[in-house]
Structures are given as C-alpha cells and as structure tokens.
PDB file as gemmi writes it, atoms N, CA and C in Angstrom:
CRYST1    1.000    1.000    1.000  90.00  90.00  90.00 P 1                      
ATOM      1  N   UNK A   1     -36.692   9.752 -10.111  1.00  0.00           N  
ATOM      2  CA  UNK A   1     -35.540  10.055  -9.274  1.00  0.00           C  
ATOM      3  C   UNK A   1     -35.119   8.836  -8.459  1.00  0.00           C  
ATOM      4  N   UNK A   2     -36.090   8.126  -7.855  1.00  0.00           N  
ATOM      5  CA  UNK A   2     -35.720   6.980  -7.018  1.00  0.00           C  
ATOM      6  C   UNK A   2     -35.150   5.840  -7.858  1.00  0.00           C  
ATOM      7  N   UNK A   3     -35.648   5.663  -9.079  1.00  0.00           N  
ATOM      8  CA  UNK A   3     -35.096   4.607  -9.932  1.00  0.00           C  
ATOM      9  C   UNK A   3     -33.652   4.936 -10.315  1.00  0.00           C  
ATOM     10  N   UNK A   4     -33.372   6.221 -10.475  1.00  0.00           N  
ATOM     11  CA  UNK A   4     -31.999   6.631 -10.786  1.00  0.00           C  
ATOM     12  C   UNK A   4     -31.075   6.354  -9.601  1.00  0.00           C  
ATOM     13  N   UNK A   5     -31.548   6.616  -8.384  1.00  0.00           N  
ATOM     14  CA  UNK A   5     -30.754   6.336  -7.188  1.00  0.00           C  
ATOM     15  C   UNK A   5     -30.539   4.836  -7.015  1.00  0.00           C  
ATOM     16  N   UNK A   6     -31.572   4.071  -7.293  1.00  0.00           N  
ATOM     17  CA  UNK A   6     -31.458   2.620  -7.179  1.00  0.00           C  
ATOM     18  C   UNK A   6     -30.423   2.089  -8.175  1.00  0.00           C  
ATOM     19  N   UNK A   7     -30.426   2.646  -9.389  1.00  0.00           N  
ATOM     20  CA  UNK A   7     -29.470   2.219 -10.407  1.00  0.00           C  
ATOM     21  C   UNK A   7     -28.040   2.535  -9.952  1.00  0.00           C  
ATOM     22  N   UNK A   8     -27.821   3.728  -9.404  1.00  0.00           N  
ATOM     23  CA  UNK A   8     -26.467   4.073  -8.954  1.00  0.00           C  
ATOM     24  C   UNK A   8     -26.060   3.229  -7.761  1.00  0.00           C  
ATOM     25  N   UNK A   9     -26.973   2.923  -6.866  1.00  0.00           N  
ATOM     26  CA  UNK A   9     -26.646   2.085  -5.715  1.00  0.00           C  
ATOM     27  C   UNK A   9     -26.254   0.680  -6.177  1.00  0.00           C  
ATOM     28  N   UNK A  10     -26.999   0.149  -7.145  1.00  0.00           N  
ATOM     29  CA  UNK A  10     -26.676  -1.183  -7.660  1.00  0.00           C  
ATOM     30  C   UNK A  10     -25.334  -1.200  -8.371  1.00  0.00           C  
ATOM     31  N   UNK A  11     -25.039  -0.174  -9.152  1.00  0.00           N  
ATOM     32  CA  UNK A  11     -23.750  -0.154  -9.849  1.00  0.00           C  
ATOM     33  C   UNK A  11     -22.605   0.010  -8.856  1.00  0.00           C  
ATOM     34  N   UNK A  12     -22.804   0.789  -7.798  1.00  0.00           N  
ATOM     35  CA  UNK A  12     -21.769   0.934  -6.781  1.00  0.00           C  
ATOM     36  C   UNK A  12     -21.544  -0.396  -6.052  1.00  0.00           C  
ATOM     37  N   UNK A  13     -22.631  -1.098  -5.765  1.00  0.00           N  
ATOM     38  CA  UNK A  13     -22.520  -2.388  -5.097  1.00  0.00           C  
ATOM     39  C   UNK A  13     -21.811  -3.406  -5.986  1.00  0.00           C  
ATOM     40  N   UNK A  14     -22.148  -3.409  -7.271  1.00  0.00           N  
ATOM     41  CA  UNK A  14     -21.469  -4.309  -8.208  1.00  0.00           C  
ATOM     42  C   UNK A  14     -19.984  -3.978  -8.299  1.00  0.00           C  
ATOM     43  N   UNK A  15     -19.662  -2.700  -8.272  1.00  0.00           N  
ATOM     44  CA  UNK A  15     -18.258  -2.282  -8.307  1.00  0.00           C  
ATOM     45  C   UNK A  15     -17.524  -2.770  -7.063  1.00  0.00           C  
ATOM     46  N   UNK A  16     -18.152  -2.661  -5.905  1.00  0.00           N  
ATOM     47  CA  UNK A  16     -17.534  -3.151  -4.673  1.00  0.00           C  
ATOM     48  C   UNK A  16     -17.306  -4.660  -4.724  1.00  0.00           C  
ATOM     49  N   UNK A  17     -18.291  -5.401  -5.230  1.00  0.00           N  
ATOM     50  CA  UNK A  17     -18.165  -6.853  -5.319  1.00  0.00           C  
ATOM     51  C   UNK A  17     -17.038  -7.244  -6.280  1.00  0.00           C  
ATOM     52  N   UNK A  18     -16.888  -6.498  -7.346  1.00  0.00           N  
ATOM     53  CA  UNK A  18     -15.829  -6.811  -8.303  1.00  0.00           C  
ATOM     54  C   UNK A  18     -14.453  -6.467  -7.726  1.00  0.00           C  
ATOM     55  N   UNK A  19     -14.392  -5.398  -6.964  1.00  0.00           N  
ATOM     56  CA  UNK A  19     -13.105  -4.946  -6.437  1.00  0.00           C  
ATOM     57  C   UNK A  19     -12.662  -5.739  -5.214  1.00  0.00           C  
ATOM     58  N   UNK A  20     -13.584  -6.019  -4.307  1.00  0.00           N  
ATOM     59  CA  UNK A  20     -13.262  -6.728  -3.070  1.00  0.00           C  
ATOM     60  C   UNK A  20     -14.003  -8.066  -3.055  1.00  0.00           C  
ATOM     61  N   UNK A  21     -13.253  -9.148  -3.178  1.00  0.00           N  
ATOM     62  CA  UNK A  21     -13.901 -10.448  -3.304  1.00  0.00           C  
ATOM     63  C   UNK A  21     -14.596 -10.888  -2.026  1.00  0.00           C  
ATOM     64  N   UNK A  22     -14.192 -10.398  -0.882  1.00  0.00           N  
ATOM     65  CA  UNK A  22     -14.771 -10.835   0.378  1.00  0.00           C  
ATOM     66  C   UNK A  22     -16.066 -10.152   0.758  1.00  0.00           C  
ATOM     67  N   UNK A  23     -16.592  -9.265  -0.083  1.00  0.00           N  
ATOM     68  CA  UNK A  23     -17.813  -8.549   0.274  1.00  0.00           C  
ATOM     69  C   UNK A  23     -19.067  -9.392   0.106  1.00  0.00           C  
ATOM     70  N   UNK A  24     -18.965 -10.486  -0.629  1.00  0.00           N  
ATOM     71  CA  UNK A  24     -20.093 -11.399  -0.727  1.00  0.00           C  
ATOM     72  C   UNK A  24     -21.091 -11.031  -1.807  1.00  0.00           C  
ATOM     73  N   UNK A  25     -22.084 -11.876  -1.942  1.00  0.00           N  
ATOM     74  CA  UNK A  25     -23.168 -11.688  -2.894  1.00  0.00           C  
ATOM     75  C   UNK A  25     -24.398 -12.422  -2.365  1.00  0.00           C  
ATOM     76  N   UNK A  26     -25.463 -12.403  -3.105  1.00  0.00           N  
ATOM     77  CA  UNK A  26     -26.730 -12.964  -2.628  1.00  0.00           C  
ATOM     78  C   UNK A  26     -26.674 -14.480  -2.453  1.00  0.00           C  
ATOM     79  N   UNK A  27     -25.861 -15.163  -3.231  1.00  0.00           N  
ATOM     80  CA  UNK A  27     -25.816 -16.629  -3.180  1.00  0.00           C  
ATOM     81  C   UNK A  27     -24.705 -17.159  -2.282  1.00  0.00           C  
ATOM     82  N   UNK A  28     -24.076 -16.309  -1.521  1.00  0.00           N  
ATOM     83  CA  UNK A  28     -22.961 -16.710  -0.661  1.00  0.00           C  
ATOM     84  C   UNK A  28     -23.483 -17.494   0.541  1.00  0.00           C  
ATOM     85  N   UNK A  29     -22.889 -18.651   0.794  1.00  0.00           N  
ATOM     86  CA  UNK A  29     -23.320 -19.456   1.934  1.00  0.00           C  
ATOM     87  C   UNK A  29     -22.623 -18.969   3.208  1.00  0.00           C  
ATOM     88  N   UNK A  30     -23.127 -19.409   4.331  1.00  0.00           N  
ATOM     89  CA  UNK A  30     -22.534 -19.028   5.617  1.00  0.00           C  
ATOM     90  C   UNK A  30     -21.093 -19.519   5.701  1.00  0.00           C  
ATOM     91  N   UNK A  31     -20.854 -20.734   5.216  1.00  0.00           N  
ATOM     92  CA  UNK A  31     -19.508 -21.303   5.262  1.00  0.00           C  
ATOM     93  C   UNK A  31     -18.532 -20.468   4.427  1.00  0.00           C  
ATOM     94  N   UNK A  32     -18.949 -20.077   3.205  1.00  0.00           N  
ATOM     95  CA  UNK A  32     -18.079 -19.275   2.351  1.00  0.00           C  
ATOM     96  C   UNK A  32     -17.782 -17.923   2.975  1.00  0.00           C  
ATOM     97  N   UNK A  33     -18.808 -17.280   3.565  1.00  0.00           N  
ATOM     98  CA  UNK A  33     -18.614 -15.980   4.196  1.00  0.00           C  
ATOM     99  C   UNK A  33     -17.643 -16.099   5.366  1.00  0.00           C  
ATOM    100  N   UNK A  34     -17.825 -17.122   6.187  1.00  0.00           N  
ATOM    101  CA  UNK A  34     -16.956 -17.331   7.340  1.00  0.00           C  
ATOM    102  C   UNK A  34     -15.528 -17.630   6.897  1.00  0.00           C  
ATOM    103  N   UNK A  35     -15.373 -18.400   5.835  1.00  0.00           N  
ATOM    104  CA  UNK A  35     -14.047 -18.705   5.310  1.00  0.00           C  
ATOM    105  C   UNK A  35     -13.352 -17.436   4.836  1.00  0.00           C  
ATOM    106  N   UNK A  36     -14.078 -16.558   4.137  1.00  0.00           N  
ATOM    107  CA  UNK A  36     -13.500 -15.275   3.698  1.00  0.00           C  
ATOM    108  C   UNK A  36     -13.035 -14.454   4.902  1.00  0.00           C  
ATOM    109  N   UNK A  37     -13.862 -14.394   5.933  1.00  0.00           N  
ATOM    110  CA  UNK A  37     -13.512 -13.605   7.116  1.00  0.00           C  
ATOM    111  C   UNK A  37     -12.257 -14.146   7.789  1.00  0.00           C  
ATOM    112  N   UNK A  38     -12.186 -15.449   7.949  1.00  0.00           N  
ATOM    113  CA  UNK A  38     -11.020 -16.052   8.598  1.00  0.00           C  
ATOM    114  C   UNK A  38      -9.761 -15.846   7.769  1.00  0.00           C  
ATOM    115  N   UNK A  39      -9.866 -16.026   6.455  1.00  0.00           N  
ATOM    116  CA  UNK A  39      -8.691 -15.832   5.596  1.00  0.00           C  
ATOM    117  C   UNK A  39      -8.222 -14.382   5.612  1.00  0.00           C  
ATOM    118  N   UNK A  40      -9.157 -13.439   5.585  1.00  0.00           N  
ATOM    119  CA  UNK A  40      -8.775 -12.029   5.646  1.00  0.00           C  
ATOM    120  C   UNK A  40      -8.067 -11.709   6.952  1.00  0.00           C  
ATOM    121  N   UNK A  41      -8.576 -12.252   8.059  1.00  0.00           N  
ATOM    122  CA  UNK A  41      -7.963 -12.015   9.359  1.00  0.00           C  
ATOM    123  C   UNK A  41      -6.561 -12.603   9.423  1.00  0.00           C  
ATOM    124  N   UNK A  42      -6.412 -13.847   8.974  1.00  0.00           N  
ATOM    125  CA  UNK A  42      -5.105 -14.491   8.992  1.00  0.00           C  
ATOM    126  C   UNK A  42      -4.117 -13.769   8.086  1.00  0.00           C  
ATOM    127  N   UNK A  43      -4.557 -13.335   6.909  1.00  0.00           N  
ATOM    128  CA  UNK A  43      -3.681 -12.606   5.995  1.00  0.00           C  
ATOM    129  C   UNK A  43      -3.254 -11.274   6.599  1.00  0.00           C  
ATOM    130  N   UNK A  44      -4.149 -10.627   7.308  1.00  0.00           N  
ATOM    131  CA  UNK A  44      -3.808  -9.361   7.959  1.00  0.00           C  
ATOM    132  C   UNK A  44      -2.782  -9.568   9.064  1.00  0.00           C  
ATOM    133  N   UNK A  45      -2.945 -10.625   9.833  1.00  0.00           N  
ATOM    134  CA  UNK A  45      -1.995 -10.908  10.912  1.00  0.00           C  
ATOM    135  C   UNK A  45      -0.622 -11.222  10.336  1.00  0.00           C  
ATOM    136  N   UNK A  46      -0.573 -12.039   9.285  1.00  0.00           N  
ATOM    137  CA  UNK A  46       0.709 -12.392   8.674  1.00  0.00           C  
ATOM    138  C   UNK A  46       1.354 -11.163   8.033  1.00  0.00           C  
ATOM    139  N   UNK A  47       0.546 -10.263   7.494  1.00  0.00           N  
ATOM    140  CA  UNK A  47       1.067  -9.087   6.805  1.00  0.00           C  
ATOM    141  C   UNK A  47       1.523  -7.959   7.706  1.00  0.00           C  
ATOM    142  N   UNK A  48       1.202  -8.013   8.986  1.00  0.00           N  
ATOM    143  CA  UNK A  48       1.608  -6.957   9.918  1.00  0.00           C  
ATOM    144  C   UNK A  48       2.624  -7.526  10.912  1.00  0.00           C  
ATOM    145  N   UNK A  49       3.900  -7.160  10.753  1.00  0.00           N  
ATOM    146  CA  UNK A  49       4.958  -7.711  11.616  1.00  0.00           C  
ATOM    147  C   UNK A  49       4.725  -7.540  13.123  1.00  0.00           C  
ATOM    148  N   UNK A  50       4.196  -6.406  13.610  1.00  0.00           N  
ATOM    149  CA  UNK A  50       3.972  -6.320  15.058  1.00  0.00           C  
ATOM    150  C   UNK A  50       2.965  -7.355  15.572  1.00  0.00           C  
ATOM    151  N   UNK A  51       1.929  -7.639  14.786  1.00  0.00           N  
ATOM    152  CA  UNK A  51       0.937  -8.633  15.215  1.00  0.00           C  
ATOM    153  C   UNK A  51       1.535 -10.031  15.245  1.00  0.00           C  
ATOM    154  N   UNK A  52       2.324 -10.365  14.228  1.00  0.00           N  
ATOM    155  CA  UNK A  52       2.920 -11.695  14.188  1.00  0.00           C  
ATOM    156  C   UNK A  52       3.949 -11.843  15.302  1.00  0.00           C  
ATOM    157  N   UNK A  53       4.660 -10.760  15.629  1.00  0.00           N  
ATOM    158  CA  UNK A  53       5.619 -10.805  16.737  1.00  0.00           C  
ATOM    159  C   UNK A  53       4.894 -11.003  18.060  1.00  0.00           C  
ATOM    160  N   UNK A  54       3.779 -10.319  18.239  1.00  0.00           N  
ATOM    161  CA  UNK A  54       2.991 -10.445  19.465  1.00  0.00           C  
ATOM    162  C   UNK A  54       2.527 -11.891  19.656  1.00  0.00           C  
ATOM    163  N   UNK A  55       1.999 -12.483  18.585  1.00  0.00           N  
ATOM    164  CA  UNK A  55       1.529 -13.866  18.676  1.00  0.00           C  
ATOM    165  C   UNK A  55       2.682 -14.836  18.914  1.00  0.00           C  
ATOM    166  N   UNK A  56       3.829 -14.575  18.292  1.00  0.00           N  
ATOM    167  CA  UNK A  56       4.976 -15.453  18.479  1.00  0.00           C  
ATOM    168  C   UNK A  56       5.463 -15.407  19.927  1.00  0.00           C  
ATOM    169  N   UNK A  57       5.507 -14.230  20.509  1.00  0.00           N  
ATOM    170  CA  UNK A  57       5.932 -14.095  21.909  1.00  0.00           C  
ATOM    171  C   UNK A  57       4.909 -14.753  22.834  1.00  0.00           C  
ATOM    172  N   UNK A  58       3.624 -14.534  22.557  1.00  0.00           N  
ATOM    173  CA  UNK A  58       2.573 -15.103  23.409  1.00  0.00           C  
ATOM    174  C   UNK A  58       2.580 -16.630  23.363  1.00  0.00           C  
ATOM    175  N   UNK A  59       2.869 -17.201  22.196  1.00  0.00           N  
ATOM    176  CA  UNK A  59       2.887 -18.657  22.055  1.00  0.00           C  
ATOM    177  C   UNK A  59       4.243 -19.262  22.407  1.00  0.00           C  
ATOM    178  N   UNK A  60       5.270 -18.427  22.514  1.00  0.00           N  
ATOM    179  CA  UNK A  60       6.610 -18.934  22.788  1.00  0.00           C  
ATOM    180  C   UNK A  60       7.203 -19.655  21.588  1.00  0.00           C  
ATOM    181  N   UNK A  61       6.835 -19.231  20.403  1.00  0.00           N  
ATOM    182  CA  UNK A  61       7.301 -19.856  19.160  1.00  0.00           C  
ATOM    183  C   UNK A  61       8.146 -18.853  18.377  1.00  0.00           C  
ATOM    184  N   UNK A  62       8.832 -19.334  17.356  1.00  0.00           N  
ATOM    185  CA  UNK A  62       9.573 -18.455  16.453  1.00  0.00           C  
ATOM    186  C   UNK A  62       8.595 -17.752  15.511  1.00  0.00           C  
ATOM    187  N   UNK A  63       8.977 -16.567  15.045  1.00  0.00           N  
ATOM    188  CA  UNK A  63       8.108 -15.798  14.152  1.00  0.00           C  
ATOM    189  C   UNK A  63       7.840 -16.585  12.868  1.00  0.00           C  
ATOM    190  N   UNK A  64       8.879 -17.209  12.322  1.00  0.00           N  
ATOM    191  CA  UNK A  64       8.717 -17.996  11.101  1.00  0.00           C  
ATOM    192  C   UNK A  64       7.745 -19.143  11.278  1.00  0.00           C  
ATOM    193  N   UNK A  65       7.775 -19.791  12.442  1.00  0.00           N  
ATOM    194  CA  UNK A  65       6.874 -20.906  12.728  1.00  0.00           C  
ATOM    195  C   UNK A  65       5.430 -20.419  12.795  1.00  0.00           C  
ATOM    196  N   UNK A  66       5.209 -19.277  13.443  1.00  0.00           N  
ATOM    197  CA  UNK A  66       3.846 -18.733  13.548  1.00  0.00           C  
ATOM    198  C   UNK A  66       3.337 -18.332  12.162  1.00  0.00           C  
ATOM    199  N   UNK A  67       4.194 -17.709  11.343  1.00  0.00           N  
ATOM    200  CA  UNK A  67       3.798 -17.339   9.978  1.00  0.00           C  
ATOM    201  C   UNK A  67       3.425 -18.585   9.175  1.00  0.00           C  
ATOM    202  N   UNK A  68       4.241 -19.624   9.308  1.00  0.00           N  
ATOM    203  CA  UNK A  68       3.980 -20.866   8.581  1.00  0.00           C  
ATOM    204  C   UNK A  68       2.644 -21.467   9.009  1.00  0.00           C  
ATOM    205  N   UNK A  69       2.398 -21.531  10.311  1.00  0.00           N  
ATOM    206  CA  UNK A  69       1.144 -22.108  10.797  1.00  0.00           C  
ATOM    207  C   UNK A  69      -0.067 -21.295  10.350  1.00  0.00           C  
ATOM    208  N   UNK A  70       0.062 -19.971  10.367  1.00  0.00           N  
ATOM    209  CA  UNK A  70      -1.052 -19.118   9.917  1.00  0.00           C  
ATOM    210  C   UNK A  70      -1.315 -19.322   8.429  1.00  0.00           C  
ATOM    211  N   UNK A  71      -0.241 -19.416   7.650  1.00  0.00           N  
ATOM    212  CA  UNK A  71      -0.396 -19.619   6.213  1.00  0.00           C  
ATOM    213  C   UNK A  71      -1.013 -20.983   5.932  1.00  0.00           C  
ATOM    214  N   UNK A  72      -0.614 -21.996   6.670  1.00  0.00           N  
ATOM    215  CA  UNK A  72      -1.205 -23.329   6.512  1.00  0.00           C  
ATOM    216  C   UNK A  72      -2.681 -23.317   6.889  1.00  0.00           C  
ATOM    217  N   UNK A  73      -3.028 -22.550   7.909  1.00  0.00           N  
ATOM    218  CA  UNK A  73      -4.421 -22.491   8.366  1.00  0.00           C  
ATOM    219  C   UNK A  73      -5.322 -21.807   7.343  1.00  0.00           C  
ATOM    220  N   UNK A  74      -4.736 -20.999   6.445  1.00  0.00           N  
ATOM    221  CA  UNK A  74      -5.531 -20.311   5.422  1.00  0.00           C  
ATOM    222  C   UNK A  74      -6.131 -21.280   4.407  1.00  0.00           C  
ATOM    223  N   UNK A  75      -5.576 -22.486   4.287  1.00  0.00           N  
ATOM    224  CA  UNK A  75      -6.093 -23.439   3.300  1.00  0.00           C  
ATOM    225  C   UNK A  75      -7.536 -23.827   3.596  1.00  0.00           C  
ATOM    226  N   UNK A  76      -7.805 -24.247   4.815  1.00  0.00           N  
ATOM    227  CA  UNK A  76      -9.171 -24.550   5.237  1.00  0.00           C  
ATOM    228  C   UNK A  76      -9.360 -23.976   6.643  1.00  0.00           C  
ATOM    229  N   UNK A  77      -9.599 -22.675   6.746  1.00  0.00           N  
ATOM    230  CA  UNK A  77      -9.666 -22.054   8.066  1.00  0.00           C  
ATOM    231  C   UNK A  77     -10.855 -22.502   8.912  1.00  0.00           C  
ATOM    232  N   UNK A  78     -11.915 -22.976   8.277  1.00  0.00           N  
ATOM    233  CA  UNK A  78     -13.112 -23.374   9.018  1.00  0.00           C  
ATOM    234  C   UNK A  78     -13.371 -24.876   8.889  1.00  0.00           C  
ATOM    235  N   UNK A  79     -12.363 -25.641   8.546  1.00  0.00           N  
ATOM    236  CA  UNK A  79     -12.553 -27.067   8.382  1.00  0.00           C  
ATOM    237  C   UNK A  79     -13.056 -27.406   6.981  1.00  0.00           C  
ATOM    238  N   UNK A  80     -13.345 -28.680   6.750  1.00  0.00           N  
ATOM    239  CA  UNK A  80     -13.827 -29.076   5.417  1.00  0.00           C  
ATOM    240  C   UNK A  80     -15.202 -28.489   5.126  1.00  0.00           C  
ATOM    241  N   UNK A  81     -15.479 -28.221   3.861  1.00  0.00           N  
ATOM    242  CA  UNK A  81     -16.782 -27.635   3.521  1.00  0.00           C  
ATOM    243  C   UNK A  81     -17.921 -28.605   3.802  1.00  0.00           C  
ATOM    244  N   UNK A  82     -19.101 -28.066   4.114  1.00  0.00           N  
ATOM    245  CA  UNK A  82     -20.255 -28.945   4.350  1.00  0.00           C  
ATOM    246  C   UNK A  82     -20.694 -29.597   3.043  1.00  0.00           C  
ATOM    247  N   UNK A  83     -21.385 -30.730   3.131  1.00  0.00           N  
ATOM    248  CA  UNK A  83     -21.865 -31.385   1.895  1.00  0.00           C  
ATOM    249  C   UNK A  83     -22.866 -30.492   1.167  1.00  0.00           C  
ATOM    250  N   UNK A  84     -22.772 -30.505  -0.162  1.00  0.00           N  
ATOM    251  CA  UNK A  84     -23.655 -29.664  -0.963  1.00  0.00           C  
ATOM    252  C   UNK A  84     -24.956 -30.389  -1.263  1.00  0.00           C  
ATOM    253  N   UNK A  85     -26.062 -29.655  -1.220  1.00  0.00           N  
ATOM    254  CA  UNK A  85     -27.368 -30.204  -1.577  1.00  0.00           C  
ATOM    255  C   UNK A  85     -27.581 -30.007  -3.076  1.00  0.00           C  
ATOM    256  N   UNK A  86     -27.961 -31.050  -3.738  1.00  0.00           N  
ATOM    257  CA  UNK A  86     -28.172 -30.974  -5.197  1.00  0.00           C  
ATOM    258  C   UNK A  86     -29.613 -30.670  -5.514  1.00  0.00           C  
TER     259      UNK A  86                                                      
END                                                                             
C-alpha cells in the first residue's frame, strides 16, 4: 500500500513539475529558484493593471514606463549568474 502511495505522489509531483516550470526540482540552484520567483512576481505585476497603476502612481512615472522597466528587469532579475563549478 505505501509503495502505491509513493508511486502516485511521485507521478503527481512529476506532473506538477512538467506543468509549472517554477516549481523546481532536486538539482535547482538557489540562484535559479530566486530568479524564477522574481520573474513570476514581475510578470504578475505587469499582468495586473491595478498593481502596475499603483506602482506608477507611487513612483510618479507613466504606466508604460513602469511596464517597460519591469519587463527589462525580467531579463536578469537577480543580476548575473554566479560562476559555475566544473
């Protein structure tokens, strides 16, 4: 019974990983996880007009300018990647 539950849990987890790219996996580094989180947050802000309006008013900028800056920040939201160890 427990092996059957473990199999279903693993298949459900694999399904989640395939469906949602930001859920991570065992080999995900801290930098990659943080980058996913920042990109998801920025995409959510850009996709919700009330949030982008709030930020534009708070910054005293045009809505288009704030959208542009958020979209530009999605390229490298956490700065350049750390050097890889071989």
